[in-house]
Short mmCIF file of C-alpha atoms and ligand atoms in Angstrom, two decimals:
data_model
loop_
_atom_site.label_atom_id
_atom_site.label_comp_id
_atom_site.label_asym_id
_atom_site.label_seq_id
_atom_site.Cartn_x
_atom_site.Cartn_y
_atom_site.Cartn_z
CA UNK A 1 0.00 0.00 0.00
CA UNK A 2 1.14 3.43 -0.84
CA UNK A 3 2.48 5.06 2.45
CA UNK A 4 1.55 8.63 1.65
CA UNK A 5 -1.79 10.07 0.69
CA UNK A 6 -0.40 11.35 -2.94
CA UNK A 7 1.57 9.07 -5.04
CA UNK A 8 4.89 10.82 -6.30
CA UNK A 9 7.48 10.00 -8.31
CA UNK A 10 10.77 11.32 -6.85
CA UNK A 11 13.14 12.81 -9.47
CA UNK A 12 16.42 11.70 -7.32
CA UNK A 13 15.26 8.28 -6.42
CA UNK A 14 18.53 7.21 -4.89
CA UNK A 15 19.21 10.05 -3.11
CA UNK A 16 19.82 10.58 0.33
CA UNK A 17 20.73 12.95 2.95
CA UNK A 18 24.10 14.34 2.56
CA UNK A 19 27.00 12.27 4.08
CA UNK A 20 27.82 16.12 5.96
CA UNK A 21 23.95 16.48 7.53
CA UNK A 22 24.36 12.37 8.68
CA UNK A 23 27.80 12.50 10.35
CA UNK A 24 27.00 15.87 11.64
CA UNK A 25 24.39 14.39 13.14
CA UNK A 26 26.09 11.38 14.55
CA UNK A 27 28.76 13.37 16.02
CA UNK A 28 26.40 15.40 17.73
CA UNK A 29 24.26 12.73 18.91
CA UNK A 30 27.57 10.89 20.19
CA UNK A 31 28.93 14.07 21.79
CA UNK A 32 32.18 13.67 19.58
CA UNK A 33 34.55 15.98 17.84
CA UNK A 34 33.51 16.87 14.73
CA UNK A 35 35.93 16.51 11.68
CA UNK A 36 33.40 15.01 9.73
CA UNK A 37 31.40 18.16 7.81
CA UNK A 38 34.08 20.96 6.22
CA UNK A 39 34.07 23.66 8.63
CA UNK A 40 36.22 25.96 10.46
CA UNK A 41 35.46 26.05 14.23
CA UNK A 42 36.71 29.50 14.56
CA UNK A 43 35.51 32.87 13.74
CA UNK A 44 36.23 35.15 10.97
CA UNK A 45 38.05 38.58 11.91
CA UNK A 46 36.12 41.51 13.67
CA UNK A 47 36.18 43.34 10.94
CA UNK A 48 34.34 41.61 8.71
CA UNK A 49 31.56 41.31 11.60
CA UNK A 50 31.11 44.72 12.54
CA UNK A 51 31.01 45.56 8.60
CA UNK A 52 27.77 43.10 8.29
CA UNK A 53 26.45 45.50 11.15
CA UNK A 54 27.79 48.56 9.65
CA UNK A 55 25.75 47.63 6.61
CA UNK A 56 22.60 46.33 8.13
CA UNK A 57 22.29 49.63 9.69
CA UNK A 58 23.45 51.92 7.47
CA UNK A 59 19.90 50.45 5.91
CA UNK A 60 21.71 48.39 3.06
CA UNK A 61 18.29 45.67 3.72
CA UNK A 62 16.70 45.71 0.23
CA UNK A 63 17.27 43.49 -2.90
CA UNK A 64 20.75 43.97 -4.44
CA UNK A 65 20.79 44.12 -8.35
CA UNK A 66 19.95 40.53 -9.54
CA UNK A 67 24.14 39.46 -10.42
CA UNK A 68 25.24 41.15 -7.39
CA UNK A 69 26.90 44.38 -6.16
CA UNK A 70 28.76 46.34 -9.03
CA UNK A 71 31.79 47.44 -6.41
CA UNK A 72 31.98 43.98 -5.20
CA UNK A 73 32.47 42.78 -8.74
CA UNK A 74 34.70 45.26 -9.54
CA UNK A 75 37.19 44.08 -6.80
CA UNK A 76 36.34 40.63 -7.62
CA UNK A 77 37.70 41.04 -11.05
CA UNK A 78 40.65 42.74 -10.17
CA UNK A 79 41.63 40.29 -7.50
CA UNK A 80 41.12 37.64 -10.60
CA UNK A 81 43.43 39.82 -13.01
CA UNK A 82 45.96 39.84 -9.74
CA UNK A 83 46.11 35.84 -8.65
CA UNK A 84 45.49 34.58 -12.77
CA UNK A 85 46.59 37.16 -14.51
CA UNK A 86 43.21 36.89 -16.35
CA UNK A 87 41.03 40.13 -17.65
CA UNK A 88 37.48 40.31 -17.32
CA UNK A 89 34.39 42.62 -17.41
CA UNK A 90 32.80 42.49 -13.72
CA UNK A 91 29.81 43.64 -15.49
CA UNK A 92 28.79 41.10 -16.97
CA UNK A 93 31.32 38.44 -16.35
CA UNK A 94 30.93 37.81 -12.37
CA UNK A 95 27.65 36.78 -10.43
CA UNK A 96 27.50 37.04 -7.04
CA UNK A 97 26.02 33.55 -5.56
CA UNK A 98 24.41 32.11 -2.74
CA UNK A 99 27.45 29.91 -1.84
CA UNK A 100 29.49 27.45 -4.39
CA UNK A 101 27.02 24.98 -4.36
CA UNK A 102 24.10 27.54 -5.76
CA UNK A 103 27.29 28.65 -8.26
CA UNK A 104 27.24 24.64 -9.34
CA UNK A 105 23.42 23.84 -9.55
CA UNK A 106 22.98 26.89 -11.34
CA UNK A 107 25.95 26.31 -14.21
CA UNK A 108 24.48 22.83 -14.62
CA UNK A 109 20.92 23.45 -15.09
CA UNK A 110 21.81 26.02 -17.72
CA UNK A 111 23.82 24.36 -19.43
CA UNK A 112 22.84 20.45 -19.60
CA UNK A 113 20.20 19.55 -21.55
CA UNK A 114 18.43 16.02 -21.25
CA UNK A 115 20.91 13.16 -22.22
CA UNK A 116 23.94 15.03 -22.33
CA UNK A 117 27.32 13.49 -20.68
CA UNK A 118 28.95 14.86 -18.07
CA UNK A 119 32.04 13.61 -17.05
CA UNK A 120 32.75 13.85 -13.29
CA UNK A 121 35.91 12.68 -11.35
CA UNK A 122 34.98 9.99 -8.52
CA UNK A 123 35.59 10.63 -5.64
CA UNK A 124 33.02 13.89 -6.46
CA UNK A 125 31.93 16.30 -4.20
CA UNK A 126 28.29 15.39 -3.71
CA UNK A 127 26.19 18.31 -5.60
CA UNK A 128 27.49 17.58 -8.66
CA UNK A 129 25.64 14.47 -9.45
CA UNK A 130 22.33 15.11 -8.29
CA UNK A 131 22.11 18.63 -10.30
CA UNK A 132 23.10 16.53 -13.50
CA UNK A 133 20.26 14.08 -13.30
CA UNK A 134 17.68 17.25 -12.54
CA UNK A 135 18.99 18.54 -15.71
CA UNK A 136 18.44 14.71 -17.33
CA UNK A 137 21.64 14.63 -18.06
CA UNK A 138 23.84 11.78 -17.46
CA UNK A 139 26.99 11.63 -15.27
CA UNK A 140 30.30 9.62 -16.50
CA UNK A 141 32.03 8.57 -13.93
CA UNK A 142 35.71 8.87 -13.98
CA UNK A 143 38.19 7.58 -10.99
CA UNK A 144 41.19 8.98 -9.65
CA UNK A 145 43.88 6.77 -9.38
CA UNK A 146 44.04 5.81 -5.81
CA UNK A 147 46.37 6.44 -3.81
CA UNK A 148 47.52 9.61 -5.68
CA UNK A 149 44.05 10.43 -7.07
CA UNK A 150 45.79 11.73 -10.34
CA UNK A 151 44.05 11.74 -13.65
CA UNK A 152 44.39 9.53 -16.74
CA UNK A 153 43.59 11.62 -19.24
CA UNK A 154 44.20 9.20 -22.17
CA UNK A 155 41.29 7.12 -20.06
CA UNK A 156 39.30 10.66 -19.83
CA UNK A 157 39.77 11.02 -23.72
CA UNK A 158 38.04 7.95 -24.69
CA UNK A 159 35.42 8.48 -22.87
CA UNK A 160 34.43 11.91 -24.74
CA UNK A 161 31.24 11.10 -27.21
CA UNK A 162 29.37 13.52 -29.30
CA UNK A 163 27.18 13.89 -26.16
CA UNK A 164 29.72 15.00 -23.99
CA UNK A 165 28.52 18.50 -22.68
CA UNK A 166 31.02 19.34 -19.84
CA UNK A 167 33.09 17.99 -17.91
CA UNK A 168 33.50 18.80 -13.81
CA UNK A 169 37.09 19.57 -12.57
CA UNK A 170 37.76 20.34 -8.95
CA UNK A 171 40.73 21.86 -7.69
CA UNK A 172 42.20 22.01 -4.65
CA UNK A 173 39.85 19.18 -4.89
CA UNK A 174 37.28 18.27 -2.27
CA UNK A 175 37.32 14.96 -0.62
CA UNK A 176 41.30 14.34 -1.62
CA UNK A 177 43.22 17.13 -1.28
CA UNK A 178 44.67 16.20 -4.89
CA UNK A 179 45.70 19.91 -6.51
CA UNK A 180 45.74 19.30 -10.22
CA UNK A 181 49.03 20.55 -12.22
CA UNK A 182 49.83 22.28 -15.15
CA UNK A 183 50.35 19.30 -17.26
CA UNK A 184 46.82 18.52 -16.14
CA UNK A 185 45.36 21.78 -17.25
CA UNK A 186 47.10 21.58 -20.34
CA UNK A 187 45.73 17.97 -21.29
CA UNK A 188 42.22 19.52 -20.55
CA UNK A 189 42.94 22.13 -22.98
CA UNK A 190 44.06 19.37 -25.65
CA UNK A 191 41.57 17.41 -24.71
CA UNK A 192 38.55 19.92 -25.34
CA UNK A 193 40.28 21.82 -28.27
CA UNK A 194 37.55 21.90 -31.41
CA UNK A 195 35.00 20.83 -28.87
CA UNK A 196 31.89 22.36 -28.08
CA UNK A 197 32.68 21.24 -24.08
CA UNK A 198 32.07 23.30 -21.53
CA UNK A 199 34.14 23.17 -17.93
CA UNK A 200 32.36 23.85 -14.65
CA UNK A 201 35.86 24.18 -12.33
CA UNK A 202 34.82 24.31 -8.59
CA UNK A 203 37.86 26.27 -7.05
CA UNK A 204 36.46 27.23 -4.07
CA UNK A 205 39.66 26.16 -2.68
CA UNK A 206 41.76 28.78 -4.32
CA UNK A 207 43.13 29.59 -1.41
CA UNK A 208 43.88 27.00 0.44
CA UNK A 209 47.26 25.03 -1.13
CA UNK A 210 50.53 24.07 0.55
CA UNK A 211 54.17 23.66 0.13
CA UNK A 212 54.79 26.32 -2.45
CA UNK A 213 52.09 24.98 -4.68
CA UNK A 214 50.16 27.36 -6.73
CA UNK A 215 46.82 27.01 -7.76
CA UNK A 216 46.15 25.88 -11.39
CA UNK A 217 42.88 28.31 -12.27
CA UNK A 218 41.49 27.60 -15.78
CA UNK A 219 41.75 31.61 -15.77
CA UNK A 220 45.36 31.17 -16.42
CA UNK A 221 44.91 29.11 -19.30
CA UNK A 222 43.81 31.29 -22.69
CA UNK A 223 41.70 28.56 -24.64
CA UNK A 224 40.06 27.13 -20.93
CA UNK A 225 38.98 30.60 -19.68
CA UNK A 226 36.92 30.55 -23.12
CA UNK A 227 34.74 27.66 -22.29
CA UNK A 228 34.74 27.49 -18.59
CA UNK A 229 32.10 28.78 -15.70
CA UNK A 230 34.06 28.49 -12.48
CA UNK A 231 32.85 28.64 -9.02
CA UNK A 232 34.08 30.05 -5.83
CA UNK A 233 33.27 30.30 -2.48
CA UNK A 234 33.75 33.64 0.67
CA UNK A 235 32.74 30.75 2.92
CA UNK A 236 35.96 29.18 2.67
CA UNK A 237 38.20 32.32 2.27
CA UNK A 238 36.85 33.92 5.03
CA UNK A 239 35.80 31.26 8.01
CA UNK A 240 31.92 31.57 6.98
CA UNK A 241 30.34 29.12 5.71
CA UNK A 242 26.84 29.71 6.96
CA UNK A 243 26.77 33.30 5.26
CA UNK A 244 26.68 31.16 2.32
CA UNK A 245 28.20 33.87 -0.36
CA UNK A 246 30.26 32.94 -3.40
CA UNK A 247 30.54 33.60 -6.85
CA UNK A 248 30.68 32.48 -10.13
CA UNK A 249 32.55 33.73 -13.26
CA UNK A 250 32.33 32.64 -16.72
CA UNK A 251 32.86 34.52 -20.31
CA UNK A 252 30.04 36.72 -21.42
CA UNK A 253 28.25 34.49 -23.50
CA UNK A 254 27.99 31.70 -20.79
CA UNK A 255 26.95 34.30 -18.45
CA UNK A 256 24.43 35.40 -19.71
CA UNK A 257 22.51 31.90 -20.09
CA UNK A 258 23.71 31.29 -16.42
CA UNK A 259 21.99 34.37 -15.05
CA UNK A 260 18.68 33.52 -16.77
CA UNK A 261 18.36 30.36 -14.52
CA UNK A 262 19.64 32.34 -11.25
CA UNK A 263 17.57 35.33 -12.04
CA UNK A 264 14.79 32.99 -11.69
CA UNK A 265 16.31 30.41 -8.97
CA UNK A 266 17.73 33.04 -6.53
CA UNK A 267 17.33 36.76 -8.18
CA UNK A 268 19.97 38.09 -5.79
CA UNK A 269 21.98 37.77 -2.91
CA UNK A 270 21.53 38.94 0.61
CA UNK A 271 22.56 42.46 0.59
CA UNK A 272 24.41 44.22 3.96
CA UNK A 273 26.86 40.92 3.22
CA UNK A 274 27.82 41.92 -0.26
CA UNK A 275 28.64 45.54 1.09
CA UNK A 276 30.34 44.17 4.24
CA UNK A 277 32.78 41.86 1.83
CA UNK A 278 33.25 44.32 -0.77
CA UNK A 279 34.41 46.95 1.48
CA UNK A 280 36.56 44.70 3.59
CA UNK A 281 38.06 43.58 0.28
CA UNK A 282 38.68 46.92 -0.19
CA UNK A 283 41.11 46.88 2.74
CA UNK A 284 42.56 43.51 3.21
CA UNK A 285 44.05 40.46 1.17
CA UNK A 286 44.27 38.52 3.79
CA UNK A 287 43.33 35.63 1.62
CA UNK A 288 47.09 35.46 0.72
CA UNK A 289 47.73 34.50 4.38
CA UNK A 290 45.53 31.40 4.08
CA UNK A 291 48.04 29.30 2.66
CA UNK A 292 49.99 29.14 5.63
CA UNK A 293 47.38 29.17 7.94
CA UNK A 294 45.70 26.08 6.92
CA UNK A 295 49.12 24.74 5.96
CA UNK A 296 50.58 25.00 9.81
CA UNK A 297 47.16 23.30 10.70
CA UNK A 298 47.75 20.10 8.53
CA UNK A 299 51.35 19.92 9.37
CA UNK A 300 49.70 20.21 13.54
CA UNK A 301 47.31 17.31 12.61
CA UNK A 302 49.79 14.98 10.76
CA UNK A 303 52.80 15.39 13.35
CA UNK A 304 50.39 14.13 15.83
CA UNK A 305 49.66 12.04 14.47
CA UNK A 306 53.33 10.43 13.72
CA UNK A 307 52.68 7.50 16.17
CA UNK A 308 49.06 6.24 15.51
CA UNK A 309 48.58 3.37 12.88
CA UNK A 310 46.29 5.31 10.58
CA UNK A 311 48.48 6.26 7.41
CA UNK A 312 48.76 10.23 6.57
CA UNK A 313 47.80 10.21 3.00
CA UNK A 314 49.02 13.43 0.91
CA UNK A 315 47.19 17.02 0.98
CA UNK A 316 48.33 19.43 -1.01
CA UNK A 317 45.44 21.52 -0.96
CA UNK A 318 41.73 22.25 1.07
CA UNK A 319 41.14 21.90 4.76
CA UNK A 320 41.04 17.77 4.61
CA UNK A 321 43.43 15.49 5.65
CA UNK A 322 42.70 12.03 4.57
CA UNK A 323 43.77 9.02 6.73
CA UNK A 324 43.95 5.26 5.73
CA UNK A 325 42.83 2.67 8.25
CA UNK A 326 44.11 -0.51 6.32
CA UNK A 327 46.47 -1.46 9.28
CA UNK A 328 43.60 -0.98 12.01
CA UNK A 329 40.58 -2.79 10.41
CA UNK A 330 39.07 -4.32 7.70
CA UNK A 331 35.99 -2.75 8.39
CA UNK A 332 33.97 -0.74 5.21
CA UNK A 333 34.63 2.61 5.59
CA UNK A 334 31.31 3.69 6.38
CA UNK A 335 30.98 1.25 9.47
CA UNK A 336 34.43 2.20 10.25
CA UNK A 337 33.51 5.54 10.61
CA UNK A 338 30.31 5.07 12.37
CA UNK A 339 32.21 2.97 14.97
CA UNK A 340 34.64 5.71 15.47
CA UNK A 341 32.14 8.24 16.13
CA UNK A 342 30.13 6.01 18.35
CA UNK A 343 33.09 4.58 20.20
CA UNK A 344 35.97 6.74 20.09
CA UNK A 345 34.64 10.42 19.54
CA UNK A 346 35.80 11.14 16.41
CA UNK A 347 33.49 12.06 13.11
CA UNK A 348 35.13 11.78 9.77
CA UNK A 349 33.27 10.84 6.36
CA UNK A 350 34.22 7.70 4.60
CA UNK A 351 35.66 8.44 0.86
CA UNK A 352 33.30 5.92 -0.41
CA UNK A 353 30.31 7.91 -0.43
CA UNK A 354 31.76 10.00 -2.88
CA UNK A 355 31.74 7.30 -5.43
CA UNK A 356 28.48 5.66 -7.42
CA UNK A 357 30.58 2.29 -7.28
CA UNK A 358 31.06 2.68 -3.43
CA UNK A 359 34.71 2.09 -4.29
CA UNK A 360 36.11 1.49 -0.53
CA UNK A 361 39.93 2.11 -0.05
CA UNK A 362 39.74 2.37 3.49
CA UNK A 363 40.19 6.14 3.98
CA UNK A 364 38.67 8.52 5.93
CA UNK A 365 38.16 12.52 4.88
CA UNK A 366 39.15 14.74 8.48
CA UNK A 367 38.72 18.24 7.99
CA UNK A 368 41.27 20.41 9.89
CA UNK A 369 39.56 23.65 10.23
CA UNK A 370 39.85 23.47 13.42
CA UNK A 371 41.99 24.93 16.65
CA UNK A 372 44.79 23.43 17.73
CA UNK A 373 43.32 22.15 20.69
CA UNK A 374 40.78 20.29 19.19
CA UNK A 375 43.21 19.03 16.58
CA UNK A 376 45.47 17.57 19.51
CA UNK A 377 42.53 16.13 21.30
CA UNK A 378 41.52 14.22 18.18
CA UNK A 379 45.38 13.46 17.13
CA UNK A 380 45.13 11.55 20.65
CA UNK A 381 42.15 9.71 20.37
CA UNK A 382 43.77 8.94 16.83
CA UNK A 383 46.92 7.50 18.07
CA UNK A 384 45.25 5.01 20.73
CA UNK A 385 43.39 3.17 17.84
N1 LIG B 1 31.80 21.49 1.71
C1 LIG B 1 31.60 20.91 3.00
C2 LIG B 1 32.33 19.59 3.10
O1 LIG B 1 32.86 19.10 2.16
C3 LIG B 1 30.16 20.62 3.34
C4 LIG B 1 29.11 21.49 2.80
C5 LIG B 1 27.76 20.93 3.13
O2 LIG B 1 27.54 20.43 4.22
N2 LIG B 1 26.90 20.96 2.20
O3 LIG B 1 32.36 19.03 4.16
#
């Protein structure tokens, strides 16, 4: 018998709750520490606060214009042209979002049409599939090599069709910690020359890469930056994720086809925000300190972790840290990290959720946004396993 009074179809039949909402939960429920759901557990600088005030009062309350605040694009597209060395018109290049993942649904939905291909690299973050299959398109699924996650692009190439519409890159990349390199940028480019593929680049890691890495924006690259929409994220740059702010930037002709889905998904973003970043912009680039912020916190987390049996696997970019449990257990990685919230105290989020094959290497995705004390209390627990 049908359990609810209207009979409905559901257009994402196997999909869940998000692995973050579940082990948020858990860890909650458990009274453990939390390095299961990416964020930082400390605030963002005064400044920025008392400029959301500034701008609340100062009666900034009403709609902002429908791609977002003309000064804030502005300085966005200068601090593009100063990272990526990359030109563009803030008017009608840049669109202020409501967070990366907003950036990501939106790029999809306008640009995926039913039974298109979409090549994403597994592990993937977990928006991108779902807003494929609302668009009817379908999702290829490509894995990283394990344990480097690198890419084979010669693999990648075959898999291109006349169907293939775009294809999802990710870097610093989100559950790994994989940052891709040149060479990989410039097999994209190879790979997508004389094609009519677009590239949805989630960098809302920019800012977050380690030991004198730089970060490989498709903005640097002359024939990407013509078929790319990339997203990018204030949450991360700035310690606030629940302002949920970011923005996306494509060419002008992609633009414009994205804003006539977020006119009509969003219309604008929360105002006295946009003000309060734009003018603190204005003063500060303290993004270029995140580097070695987030850096000295990894390099906290894995020295503690020196003596415990879980294997460090590399990071070279984002606020993860993922650890290998193949000496401890032979657990799956999802009961593995159930057990370890339950039992020790400790929420993580098992790398195989991130892949539609479930692929289980026995890793574990820690996020080290965190203060050192927390880190060293979890770095304990850690090393008694
Ligand atoms: N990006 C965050 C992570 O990877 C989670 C964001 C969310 O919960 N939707 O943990």
């Amino acid at each position: 018998m049908n359990q609810y009074p209207v009979h409905l179809k559901s257009k994402l039949p196997l999909v869940g709750t998000t692995i973050f909402t579940i082990m948020s939960a858990l860890a909650n429920e458990h009274k453990a520490i939390n390095l299961s759901q990416g964020f930082p557990d400390f605030s963002c600088k005064d400044k920025l606060q008392d400029l959301v005030f500034k701008h609340i009062k100062a009666g900034h309350n009403q709609y902002a214009p429908m791609a977002g605040l003309p000064l804030l694009r502005e300085l966005l597209a200068k601090k593009i042209e100063s990272c990526y060395n990359h030109l563009l018109n803030p008017e009608t290049e840049i669109t202020i979002t409501a967070g990366g993942t907003q950036g990501i649904y939106t790029a999809i939905s306008a640009f995926v049409h039913k039974d298109d291909e979409v090549i994403v690299f597994e592990p993937a973050y977990d928006c991108y599939v779902p807003a494929i299959l609302m668009a009817g398109g379908s999702p290829i699924s490509v894995p990283l090599q394990f344990p480097n996650y690198s890419i084979d692009w010669n693999y990648v190439k075959k898999l291109i069709t006349a169907k293939t519409k775009m294809i999802v890159i990710n870097t610093p990349h989100n559950p790994s910690g994989k940052v891709l390199k040149k060479e990989d940028l410039i097999a994209l480019e190879k790979i997508t020359e004389n094609t009519d593929i677009l590239i949805l680049s989630d960098e809302v890691y920019e800012h977050i890469v380690f030991d004198e890495v730089i970060h490989e924006s498709v903005w640097r690259y002359e024939k990407l930056a013509k078929r790319s929409i990339a997203v990018y994220s204030f949450g991360k740059t700035y310690h606030v994720t629940g302002w949920k702010m970011g923005y996306c930037i494509a060419p002008e002709y992609l633009m414009k086809e994205f804003r006539k889905v977020h006119q009509f998904l969003v219309f604008s973003v929360n105002t006295p925000f946009q003000y309060a970043i734009a003018e603190y912009l204005q003063e500060s680039e303290d993004y270029l300190e995140l580097n070695k912020f987030y850096q000295e916190k990894r390099d906290f987390f894995t020295s503690a972790l020196k003596e415990s049996r879980f294997e460090v696997l590399p990071a070279k970019g984002t606020y993860f840290q993922l650890l290998s449990y193949k000496k401890i257990s032979k657990e799956l990685d999802t009961e593995f990290a159930i057990r370890l919230t339950k039992e020790h105290k400790i929420a993580s989020v098992p790398l195989s959720v991130f892949y539609k094959s479930k692929e289980d290497n026995q890793v574990l995705r820690f996020c080290f946004a965190k203060g050192e004390d927390t880190l060293k209390k979890a770095a304990e627990i850690l090393s008694k396993i």
